Amino acid sequence: MGFQISDIANNAPLFTLVATGLVVILLESAKSGKPNVSFIVSLAGFILSGLLAVGGLKTEDVSFGGMLMNGSYSNFFAIVFCLTGSLTILISKSYLERFGQFRSEFYILVLFAAMGMVLMASANDLIIIFLGIELMSVSLYVLAGFFRTQDRSNESALKYFLLGAFATGFLLYGIALVYGSAGSTNFSVIHNQAPALMKNQPLPDSVVQAGLPDSVVQAGLPDSVVQAGLPDSVVQAGDSGLPAGQAGLAGTIFLLGLGLVIVGLAFKVAAAPFHMWAPDVYDGAPTPATGFMATAAKAAAFGAFVSIAFKMIGSTSGTISNLLAVIAAASMILGNVIAISQSNIKRMLAYSSIAHAGYMLSGIAAANVEGQAGVMYYVAAYACMTLGAFAIVSILERDDAANLSIDGYAGLSAKHPVIAAALALFMFSLAGIPPLAGFFGKYYVFLAAVKADMTWLAIVGVLTSLISAYYYLRVVVVMYFKEGEAAVEGRIGMSTVVAIAVCAYLVVQLGVYP
Amino acid sequence: MDLFTILFYVFALITLGAACVVVFSRHIVRAAFALLFAFFGVAGLYVFLLADFIAVTQLMVYIGGILVLIIFGVMLTQKQINVDIKTSPVQTWPAVLIVAALAGVLIGMFWSTDWARMGEISTATTATTPKLGEMLLTTYVLPFEVASVILLVALVGSAMIARRERNT
């Protein structure tokens, strides 16, 4: 147990990010005011970390005494984070320069946020999930308020912070309850105990399985009955956490804890009904930071979500699946319907991100192998197209936060045909039009839902996708068929162009060769 | 009643009484000082649970750190010292519902717990602090280090937000 040298090699992407973050801090303090250096070093750190993650795809292992899980799953997410992180950095350069806020702290925060994300995706222990989420969130709170002199940015940071702290409270309380009932925070241990804990809760169908009469279960479970009528593992669960007489209660506490953990995570992915913060925060934060939040942070929360749903709970629980399905359906309906009425493009993308969280959640609710693979694919596809869209928004945004309305994009195709074409590509992909990446993402998660006998969820998904096509395509229509004065102020940063090109390439690539 | 039982009730009374003052007091400084006694009472209860490390941490972090921070905050925002804070109830019905549900759970726990069995738990005093320290640097070394990174990020972030505007 404990620390071994191989742990560092197994987690090379993680340690590269930490080391880069520390180097950037030191550089910043050594020669103050040279953000260009920080920019290059952070970019190099992200690329190196991403390459190491690609190299580590094959080795399946656990490290730090079972705290972290290394292998294809965690490294896949690490690649997504490094990609989005480096693209965010590329987008941010010209944007921050334009607003006179080109400072090293941005890169330090992005690096450490990415480190938190890698921790979340590779976690094999609830403690690590919690610490990863906190590391990511603290960095994002500051990134949201990066433009300290702007009221909008401050409002965004404060809202995110207060609501985020509250959500953390839920998560932590949930973790405490799970620990109390299962006797461990380790996923593998909890996974072994989950079936027993689930069966033991006083629900009618579980009563039939356990072979106990109703009255006994509800009468508070005398010791002898519990030990006689239930599998051995329950008694063990009692030994590890609570006295045997409370094993019945432990099941309820376990479910309650899981519910609270899900609330905390649903907040981080901005799924309804825990989405209220997203539009205001996305709108007020600096656009590259918004892009980072909407893609990498969401991907990280899903990385943790999938780990918890598949590695910790396992596919045994109908209750949890149904709960997730309801959250998914609510997010899809709410996100898409409200997005129609938005005139500000950042708010529109915020509601669309709520809807996409719903699509991805339906893959987790399906709780089968297809669902897991579908969510992973969807995360990558969604990250590319959304980040690309935010990159273009960042080009067009002006000083006074004007030109964020969708109508401001009128006539863009005449002035800047390439940018308009790229934005159209991202919008088509977000709407889920084949053969782009967005289509296959939806296809996989809905297929998983159908296979899990959740056809209604897939139907809700397809119908709401149709609704979403309306507001995505409206942007395209405005750009191409409406006369207008859309123009880019000043020079378009070279790095932003590179970032957009990479996003566009990946959207097509992931779609054509899924 | 032996000495332990009497002491337990004394600490419980301190905690509850001080907590009531915190909730009902209209004067913010008075509430802050009442919070001190509430924390102190809780630290005493931890000692009864043989959790020596948590008791000390409670004293150091809550009374030494957080409470002093609160009082500093109150003192520095001068205008607020004499402001009456609102203690009348708002949103009565949702609050009643939630409190009733929570009370139900707690009372349910109270009745269903087999208190007689609790006596079997060992009362031998073992110092928990060395064990905790050992665990932190072996099994839990990664969480421990990550926590330090979180503090570093919080430091960088707060320095960035709080520092004076540079004319660039």
XYZ file of C-alpha atoms in Angstrom:
682
model
C 0.000 0.000 0.000
C 0.922 3.597 -0.231
C 3.335 5.223 -2.520
C 5.506 3.504 -5.101
C 7.808 4.800 -7.799
C 5.695 3.216 -10.522
C 2.798 5.397 -9.417
C 4.502 8.415 -10.913
C 5.081 6.679 -14.241
C 1.477 5.511 -14.317
C 0.220 9.009 -13.758
C 2.666 10.816 -16.007
C -0.002 13.079 -17.585
C -1.154 14.204 -14.153
C 2.330 14.957 -12.887
C 3.262 16.757 -16.092
C 0.361 19.134 -15.543
C 1.335 19.786 -11.913
C 4.962 20.348 -12.846
C 4.029 22.728 -15.652
C 1.730 24.639 -13.351
C 4.472 25.047 -10.759
C 7.013 26.065 -13.402
C 4.659 28.724 -14.736
C 4.127 30.085 -11.216
C 7.885 30.247 -10.667
C 8.482 31.868 -14.046
C 5.810 34.423 -13.333
C 7.375 35.350 -10.020
C 10.887 35.398 -11.492
C 10.186 37.674 -14.434
C 6.950 39.430 -13.804
C 4.871 40.465 -16.753
C 6.030 38.064 -19.438
C 2.809 36.196 -20.133
C 4.098 35.137 -23.543
C 6.528 32.757 -21.861
C 3.750 31.337 -19.696
C 1.638 30.897 -22.793
C 4.271 28.810 -24.558
C 5.255 26.784 -21.497
C 1.641 25.936 -20.649
C 0.908 24.948 -24.213
C 3.983 22.717 -24.278
C 2.934 21.203 -20.937
C -0.516 20.376 -22.232
C 0.808 18.836 -25.437
C 3.423 16.775 -23.571
C 0.830 15.619 -21.064
C -1.547 14.695 -23.872
C 1.139 12.676 -25.647
C 2.013 10.860 -22.419
C -1.673 10.066 -22.012
C -1.749 8.605 -25.513
C 1.260 6.494 -24.581
C -0.434 5.269 -21.411
C -3.618 4.098 -23.120
C -2.601 0.450 -23.014
C -1.458 -0.114 -19.447
C -4.261 -0.952 -17.040
C -3.191 -0.509 -13.437
C -4.122 1.004 -10.120
C -1.808 3.330 -8.269
C -1.438 4.988 -4.875
C -2.821 1.952 -3.119
C -6.033 1.845 -5.128
C -6.696 5.567 -5.073
C -6.328 6.039 -8.812
C -7.252 3.884 -11.754
C -4.938 4.127 -14.740
C -5.651 2.802 -18.174
C -7.605 3.440 -21.316
C -10.514 5.087 -19.506
C -8.588 7.659 -17.492
C -6.099 8.307 -20.266
C -8.862 8.852 -22.795
C -10.272 11.580 -20.582
C -6.801 12.977 -19.946
C -6.398 13.360 -23.710
C -9.729 15.199 -23.926
C -8.685 17.557 -21.117
C -5.267 18.235 -22.615
C -6.840 18.889 -25.997
C -9.460 21.280 -24.640
C -6.896 22.865 -22.337
C -4.441 23.571 -25.126
C -7.196 24.822 -27.432
C -8.465 27.113 -24.667
C -4.988 28.518 -24.276
C -4.712 29.101 -28.014
C -8.086 30.862 -28.122
C -7.387 32.945 -25.054
C -4.237 34.661 -26.275
C -5.682 37.170 -28.726
C -8.887 37.512 -26.711
C -7.090 38.437 -23.513
C -4.746 40.763 -25.370
C -7.707 42.566 -26.877
C -9.200 43.133 -23.426
C -5.857 44.115 -21.912
C -5.899 41.182 -19.497
C -3.148 39.043 -20.964
C -1.696 37.652 -17.751
C -0.016 34.450 -16.643
C -2.586 33.618 -13.991
C -4.995 32.518 -16.678
C -2.621 29.762 -17.738
C -1.784 28.717 -14.185
C -5.470 28.330 -13.416
C -6.231 26.430 -16.606
C -3.349 24.029 -15.876
C -4.449 23.319 -12.327
C -8.081 22.999 -13.352
C -6.987 20.404 -15.902
C -5.079 18.597 -13.162
C -8.243 18.436 -11.075
C -10.097 17.075 -14.076
C -7.547 14.319 -14.678
C -7.897 13.367 -11.016
C -11.661 13.198 -11.328
C -11.546 10.960 -14.364
C -8.934 8.579 -12.961
C -10.317 8.494 -9.430
C -11.020 5.156 -7.841
C -11.954 6.626 -4.509
C -14.584 9.124 -3.428
C -11.965 11.230 -1.649
C -10.122 11.746 -4.913
C -13.366 12.601 -6.714
C -14.036 15.249 -4.100
C -10.525 16.726 -4.195
C -10.484 16.720 -7.999
C -13.805 18.527 -8.157
C -12.616 21.101 -5.641
C -9.337 21.719 -7.466
C -11.192 22.173 -10.733
C -13.929 24.324 -9.236
C -11.654 26.675 -7.317
C -9.715 27.326 -10.504
C -12.891 27.860 -12.503
C -14.379 30.266 -9.964
C -11.381 32.498 -10.431
C -11.358 32.054 -14.206
C -15.020 33.119 -14.326
C -14.108 36.308 -12.505
C -10.901 36.853 -14.442
C -12.006 40.272 -15.731
C -12.031 41.823 -12.302
C -13.110 45.224 -13.486
C -16.188 43.956 -15.290
C -19.363 43.676 -13.253
C -20.631 40.847 -15.408
C -17.536 38.778 -14.808
C -17.632 39.387 -11.060
C -21.297 38.496 -10.895
C -20.599 35.321 -12.778
C -17.760 34.318 -10.459
C -19.743 35.053 -7.316
C -22.797 33.124 -8.477
C -20.690 30.189 -9.526
C -18.815 30.232 -6.237
C -21.835 30.424 -3.946
C -23.879 27.816 -5.777
C -20.821 25.653 -6.362
C -19.947 25.683 -2.677
C -23.496 24.654 -1.891
C -23.338 21.788 -4.383
C -20.038 20.688 -2.858
C -21.836 20.492 0.471
C -24.372 18.081 -1.029
C -21.622 15.994 -2.577
C -19.642 15.790 0.623
C -22.669 14.896 2.705
C -23.491 12.198 0.197
C -19.951 10.840 0.356
C -20.155 10.790 4.146
C -23.381 8.784 4.048
C -21.984 6.325 1.500
C -18.903 5.886 3.651
C -21.051 5.375 6.708
C -23.123 2.648 5.106
C -20.520 0.874 2.987
C -17.584 1.288 5.346
C -15.186 2.504 2.661
C -14.685 5.234 0.106
C -12.956 2.945 -2.353
C -14.939 2.168 -5.510
C -14.009 -1.510 -5.632
C -15.009 -2.113 -2.035
C -18.279 -0.227 -2.413
C -18.963 -2.050 -5.664
C -18.757 -5.383 -3.852
C -21.184 -4.249 -1.197
C -23.594 -2.323 -3.377
C -25.834 -5.248 -4.420
C -26.376 -6.311 -0.843
C -27.014 -2.788 0.334
C -29.444 -2.154 -2.489
C -31.465 -5.310 -1.839
C -31.759 -4.559 1.785
C -33.749 -1.406 1.538
C -37.431 -1.573 2.424
C -38.988 -1.528 -1.049
C -41.701 -3.976 -2.087
C -39.720 -5.663 -4.880
C -36.655 -6.089 -2.732
C -38.793 -7.649 -0.045
C -39.812 -10.370 -2.460
C -36.187 -11.015 -3.346
C -35.086 -11.222 0.227
C -38.003 -13.472 1.068
C -39.212 -11.520 4.055
C -42.775 -10.577 4.942
C -43.639 -6.886 4.695
C -44.350 -6.390 8.330
C -40.929 -7.581 9.445
C -39.080 -5.253 7.136
C -41.052 -2.268 8.216
C -40.945 -3.166 11.854
C -37.300 -2.203 12.011
C -35.610 -5.539 11.341
C -34.797 -7.543 14.466
C -31.271 -8.961 14.395
C -32.146 -12.588 14.029
C -34.349 -12.064 10.982
C -31.716 -10.016 9.193
C -29.054 -12.587 9.704
C -31.291 -15.491 8.784
C -32.961 -14.075 5.712
C -30.249 -12.198 3.868
C -27.031 -13.125 2.130
C -23.792 -13.229 4.055
C -22.425 -10.099 2.480
C -24.975 -7.979 4.290
C -23.772 -9.228 7.590
C -20.265 -8.310 6.517
C -21.481 -4.856 5.580
C -22.833 -4.587 9.075
C -19.510 -5.583 10.522
C -17.531 -3.027 8.602
C -19.727 -0.023 9.205
C -22.616 -0.461 11.580
C -23.860 -2.975 14.107
C -25.719 -5.827 12.439
C -29.063 -4.619 13.691
C -28.764 -1.551 11.507
C -28.027 -3.334 8.254
C -31.540 -2.505 7.091
C -30.968 1.141 7.739
C -27.620 0.976 5.966
C -29.315 0.280 2.636
C -31.468 3.374 2.980
C -28.522 5.494 4.034
C -26.510 4.159 1.102
C -29.217 5.153 -1.383
C -29.638 8.539 0.264
C -25.892 9.115 0.021
C -25.812 8.096 -3.622
C -28.680 10.456 -4.303
C -26.779 13.354 -2.747
C -23.598 12.469 -4.662
C -25.639 12.489 -7.864
C -27.075 15.902 -6.972
C -23.568 17.261 -6.491
C -22.362 15.879 -9.812
C -25.523 16.907 -11.655
C -24.755 20.432 -10.549
C -21.288 20.241 -12.046
C -22.578 18.988 -15.402
C -25.378 21.581 -15.268
C -28.212 19.099 -15.641
C -31.757 20.171 -14.849
C -32.986 20.883 -12.218
C -29.522 21.920 -11.024
C -28.741 24.063 -14.050
C -29.805 27.502 -12.846
C -26.264 28.823 -12.568
C -25.116 27.898 -16.057
C -26.571 30.674 -18.251
C -25.484 33.539 -15.992
C -22.049 32.108 -15.337
C -21.392 31.251 -18.979
C -22.602 34.639 -20.066
C -20.488 36.657 -17.657
C -17.234 34.729 -17.776
C -14.538 35.580 -20.340
C -15.399 33.638 -23.485
C -12.348 31.311 -23.571
C -12.985 30.494 -19.898
C -16.628 29.832 -20.723
C -15.560 27.476 -23.486
C -13.257 25.687 -21.070
C -16.009 25.407 -18.455
C -18.598 24.215 -20.911
C -16.371 21.534 -22.401
C -13.534 20.358 -20.179
C -15.323 20.857 -16.869
C -18.396 19.104 -18.163
C -16.283 16.286 -19.592
C -14.540 15.913 -16.230
C -17.810 15.789 -14.330
C -18.987 13.111 -16.736
C -15.724 11.252 -16.262
C -16.467 11.145 -12.545
C -20.125 10.385 -13.167
C -19.356 7.383 -15.371
C -16.807 6.072 -12.861
C -19.317 6.306 -10.046
C -22.175 4.846 -12.058
C -20.237 1.931 -13.547
C -17.323 1.195 -11.243
C -18.885 2.043 -7.915
C -22.599 1.300 -8.162
C -22.490 -1.214 -10.974
C -25.433 -1.919 -13.207
C -27.531 -3.484 -10.477
C -29.640 -0.573 -9.448
C -32.882 0.229 -11.209
C -33.614 3.050 -8.790
C -30.472 4.981 -9.678
C -30.973 4.385 -13.400
C -34.515 5.705 -13.254
C -33.404 8.734 -11.288
C -30.720 9.495 -13.880
C -33.180 8.959 -16.716
C -35.558 11.517 -15.221
C -32.740 14.036 -14.790
C -31.640 13.365 -18.382
C -35.125 13.851 -19.822
C -35.675 17.029 -17.796
C -32.341 18.476 -18.990
C -33.019 17.686 -22.632
C -36.499 19.207 -22.593
C -35.669 22.231 -20.483
C -32.365 23.053 -22.155
C -33.674 22.834 -25.674
C -36.973 24.617 -25.109
C -35.472 27.576 -23.278
C -32.599 27.836 -25.760
C -35.120 28.739 -28.482
C -35.990 32.016 -26.844
C -32.400 33.161 -26.267
C -31.080 36.036 -28.301
C -27.603 36.130 -26.752
C -25.384 33.512 -28.319
C -23.476 32.713 -25.135
C -26.706 32.119 -23.251
C -28.003 30.060 -26.136
C -24.900 27.881 -25.995
C -25.302 27.627 -22.217
C -28.814 26.219 -22.542
C -27.650 23.992 -25.347
C -24.918 22.662 -23.046
C -27.630 21.794 -20.502
C -29.427 19.865 -23.217
C -26.229 18.057 -24.204
C -25.677 17.120 -20.562
C -29.101 15.496 -20.804
C -28.096 13.479 -23.881
C -24.938 12.249 -22.175
C -26.809 11.405 -18.973
C -29.173 9.186 -20.902
C -26.122 7.113 -21.861
C -25.247 6.744 -18.171
C -28.856 5.991 -17.244
C -28.826 3.138 -19.750
C -26.128 1.559 -17.568
C -24.745 -0.785 -20.231
C -21.462 -1.054 -22.104
C -22.842 0.815 -25.095
C -23.873 3.627 -22.810
C -20.380 3.985 -21.353
C -18.720 3.961 -24.775
C -21.370 6.321 -26.112
C -20.804 8.834 -23.331
C -17.039 8.749 -23.873
C -17.442 9.352 -27.587
C -20.033 12.037 -26.978
C -17.760 13.851 -24.523
C -14.990 14.094 -27.100
C -17.309 15.143 -29.923
C -19.146 17.666 -27.769
C -15.878 19.177 -26.525
C -14.640 19.812 -30.069
C -17.789 21.364 -31.455
C -18.664 23.503 -28.449
C -15.136 24.781 -27.985
C -15.016 25.645 -31.681
C -18.257 27.608 -31.374
C -16.946 29.505 -28.352
C -13.698 30.247 -30.192
C -15.655 32.000 -32.919
C -17.770 33.855 -30.368
C -14.548 35.049 -28.769
C -13.354 36.491 -32.076
C -16.512 38.446 -32.635
C -16.975 39.730 -29.101
C -16.188 43.382 -28.591
C -15.070 45.412 -25.623
C -18.418 46.438 -24.242
C -19.747 42.899 -24.380
C -21.738 43.940 -27.403
C -22.102 41.800 -30.485
C -23.119 38.755 -28.527
C -26.641 38.744 -29.893
C -27.376 36.252 -32.610
C -28.685 39.006 -34.845
C -25.238 40.563 -34.722
C -24.016 37.663 -36.839
C -26.075 38.801 -39.820
C -24.022 39.109 -42.945
C -21.008 37.315 -41.490
C -20.771 35.013 -44.492
C -20.150 37.929 -46.838
C -17.360 39.498 -44.755
C -15.659 36.401 -43.398
C -16.759 33.365 -45.371
C -14.309 30.995 -43.707
C -15.351 31.856 -40.157
C -19.012 31.654 -41.097
C -18.458 28.263 -42.691
C -16.664 26.992 -39.581
C -19.416 28.238 -37.286
C -22.010 26.640 -39.562
C -20.091 23.375 -39.315
C -20.121 23.481 -35.499
C -23.818 24.353 -35.464
C -24.675 21.490 -37.810
C -22.690 19.143 -35.633
C -24.349 20.401 -32.424
C -27.742 19.910 -34.037
C -26.706 16.353 -34.821
C -26.740 16.362 -38.584
C -24.861 13.428 -40.168
C -22.056 12.773 -40.982
C -20.616 15.069 -38.304
C -19.419 14.050 -34.848
C -22.528 15.311 -33.051
C -24.756 12.915 -34.947
C -22.833 9.786 -33.999
C -22.604 10.872 -30.380
C -26.377 11.100 -30.138
C -26.795 7.910 -32.111
C -24.645 5.921 -29.677
C -26.246 7.186 -26.469
C -29.787 6.758 -27.787
C -28.931 3.283 -29.037
C -27.714 2.456 -25.543
C -30.956 3.791 -24.061
C -33.042 1.648 -26.412
C -30.996 -1.429 -25.548
C -31.616 -0.790 -21.867
C -35.396 -0.784 -22.462
C -35.580 2.958 -22.045
C -37.119 3.642 -25.406
C -39.109 6.552 -24.016
C -35.853 8.278 -23.110
C -34.513 7.843 -26.639
C -37.771 9.222 -28.056
C -37.546 12.283 -25.809
C -33.955 12.680 -26.969
C -34.779 12.537 -30.658
C -37.739 14.903 -30.334
C -35.748 17.464 -28.373
C -32.917 17.184 -30.909
C -35.421 18.254 -33.538
C -36.259 21.296 -31.423
C -32.580 22.056 -31.059
C -32.086 22.016 -34.822
C -34.294 25.092 -34.962
C -32.099 27.362 -32.867
C -28.794 26.021 -34.135
C -29.819 26.464 -37.740
C -31.214 29.915 -37.001
C -27.636 31.057 -36.405
C -26.664 29.678 -39.805
C -29.642 31.311 -41.482
C -28.833 34.658 -39.885
C -25.210 34.430 -41.018
C -25.943 33.526 -44.603
C -29.296 34.968 -45.547
C -29.583 38.162 -43.598
C -28.020 41.471 -44.533
C -25.934 42.901 -41.764
C -22.842 44.589 -40.519
C -21.126 41.736 -38.758
C -17.445 42.437 -38.635
C -14.392 41.410 -36.730
C -12.692 44.227 -34.928
C -8.981 44.245 -35.402
C -6.779 41.354 -36.290
C -7.807 37.759 -35.759
C -5.181 36.032 -33.649
C -3.219 33.364 -35.429
C -3.506 30.991 -32.474
C -7.294 31.285 -32.450
C -7.414 30.343 -36.109
C -5.303 27.278 -35.373
C -7.655 26.315 -32.556
C -10.734 26.677 -34.751
C -9.101 24.659 -37.494
C -8.246 21.837 -35.066
C -11.807 21.801 -33.725
C -13.317 21.770 -37.212
C -10.967 19.004 -38.322
C -11.848 16.858 -35.306
C -15.578 17.395 -35.731
C -15.356 16.063 -39.282
C -12.786 13.397 -38.467
C -14.706 11.968 -35.508
C -17.845 11.982 -37.591
C -16.503 10.350 -40.734
C -14.351 7.749 -38.990
C -16.142 7.116 -35.724
C -24.851 10.286 37.976
C -21.111 10.074 37.762
C -18.805 12.879 36.872
C -18.677 12.015 33.178
C -22.424 12.179 32.786
C -22.613 15.531 34.532
C -19.794 16.926 32.382
C -21.481 15.648 29.264
C -24.679 17.487 30.116
C -22.733 20.638 30.914
C -21.056 20.590 27.507
C -24.302 19.747 25.740
C -26.000 22.622 27.524
C -23.206 25.043 26.577
C -23.453 23.986 22.928
C -27.217 24.186 22.693
C -27.564 27.407 24.672
C -24.877 29.171 22.656
C -26.354 27.911 19.397
C -29.728 29.356 20.395
C -28.107 32.720 21.082
C -26.454 32.602 17.643
C -29.784 32.015 15.959
C -31.937 34.401 17.951
C -29.559 37.270 18.668
C -30.195 40.435 16.723
C -26.706 41.770 17.329
C -24.097 40.366 14.983
C -21.122 40.690 17.337
C -23.025 38.996 20.117
C -23.940 36.184 17.736
C -20.304 35.802 16.706
C -19.156 35.478 20.302
C -21.933 33.028 21.088
C -20.632 30.952 18.204
C -17.337 30.695 20.092
C -19.036 28.940 22.993
C -20.977 26.687 20.665
C -17.736 25.545 19.002
C -16.129 25.088 22.391
C -18.994 22.901 23.553
C -18.749 20.761 20.435
C -15.004 20.337 21.020
C -15.835 19.086 24.507
C -18.287 16.569 23.068
C -15.588 15.283 20.741
C -13.417 14.580 23.760
C -16.211 12.459 25.181
C -16.221 10.490 21.933
C -12.474 9.791 22.442
C -11.703 11.757 19.301
C -8.800 13.736 20.690
C -7.457 14.843 17.326
C -10.800 16.157 16.119
C -11.321 17.977 19.397
C -8.003 19.778 19.060
C -8.651 20.503 15.396
C -12.039 21.897 16.303
C -10.367 24.279 18.729
C -7.572 25.287 16.345
C -9.488 25.589 13.083
C -12.923 26.760 14.157
C -12.149 28.878 17.177
C -8.600 29.865 16.249
C -9.178 30.354 12.556
C -12.698 30.652 11.300
C -14.190 32.466 14.252
C -11.420 35.033 14.417
C -11.898 35.530 10.692
C -15.617 36.130 11.184
C -15.032 38.613 13.975
C -12.384 40.412 11.918
C -14.791 40.517 9.016
C -17.501 41.985 11.185
C -15.133 44.549 12.713
C -13.701 45.628 9.360
C -17.074 46.224 7.796
C -17.807 48.918 10.335
C -21.244 49.932 9.290
C -22.623 46.494 9.941
C -21.756 46.325 13.621
C -24.857 48.049 14.815
C -27.215 46.829 12.164
C -30.011 44.633 13.454
C -29.954 41.410 11.558
C -33.260 39.951 10.573
C -34.303 37.026 12.727
C -37.943 36.776 11.724
C -38.836 33.664 9.760
C -39.014 33.703 5.984
C -40.475 31.012 3.767
C -42.135 29.323 6.714
C -43.765 26.361 5.007
C -40.811 25.019 3.013
C -38.709 25.360 6.156
C -41.273 23.499 8.250
C -41.392 20.690 5.700
C -37.631 20.265 5.522
C -37.151 20.521 9.264
C -39.933 18.020 9.844
C -38.353 15.575 7.394
C -34.919 15.993 8.965
C -36.310 15.641 12.467
C -38.154 12.515 11.369
C -34.953 10.942 10.096
C -33.028 11.867 13.231
C -35.728 10.604 15.588
C -36.017 7.430 13.522
C -32.278 6.913 13.865
C -32.532 7.566 17.583
C -35.188 4.926 18.132
C -33.731 2.302 15.851
C -30.226 2.501 17.268
C -29.387 -0.251 19.667
C -27.829 1.976 22.334
C -27.058 -0.923 24.671
C -24.602 -2.305 22.123
C -22.659 0.932 22.120
C -21.193 0.008 25.472
C -19.254 -2.774 23.787
C -17.202 -0.287 21.839
C -13.791 -0.103 23.408
C -13.273 2.800 25.727
C -9.541 2.337 25.971
C -7.877 5.621 25.209
C -5.513 5.392 22.283
C -3.806 8.451 20.891
C -5.240 8.914 17.409
C -2.938 11.683 16.251
C 0.201 9.613 15.457
C -1.909 7.095 13.560
C -3.589 9.830 11.567
C -0.255 11.347 10.680
C 1.085 7.997 9.561
C -1.965 7.329 7.398
C -1.731 10.761 5.803
C 1.788 10.108 4.596
C 1.283 6.501 3.482
C -2.177 5.412 2.367
C -3.551 8.886 1.903
C -0.455 10.607 0.557
C -2.115 11.507 -2.734
C -5.185 13.227 -1.243
C -2.873 14.987 1.184
C -0.720 16.398 -1.602
C -3.691 17.288 -3.790
C -5.158 19.243 -0.895
C -1.968 21.296 -0.777
C -2.291 22.024 -4.499
C -5.865 23.189 -3.930
C -4.625 25.600 -1.277
C -1.961 26.856 -3.677
C -4.556 27.495 -6.376
C -6.806 29.252 -3.891
C -3.857 31.428 -2.929
C -3.017 32.296 -6.535
C -6.660 32.977 -7.280
C -7.290 35.186 -4.294
C -4.070 37.095 -4.906
C -5.187 37.698 -8.463
C -8.640 38.904 -7.483
C -7.534 41.044 -4.566
C -4.477 42.758 -5.968
C -4.469 46.365 -6.972
C -5.082 47.168 -10.618
C -1.841 47.399 -12.545
C -1.715 49.923 -15.325
C -0.786 47.781 -18.259
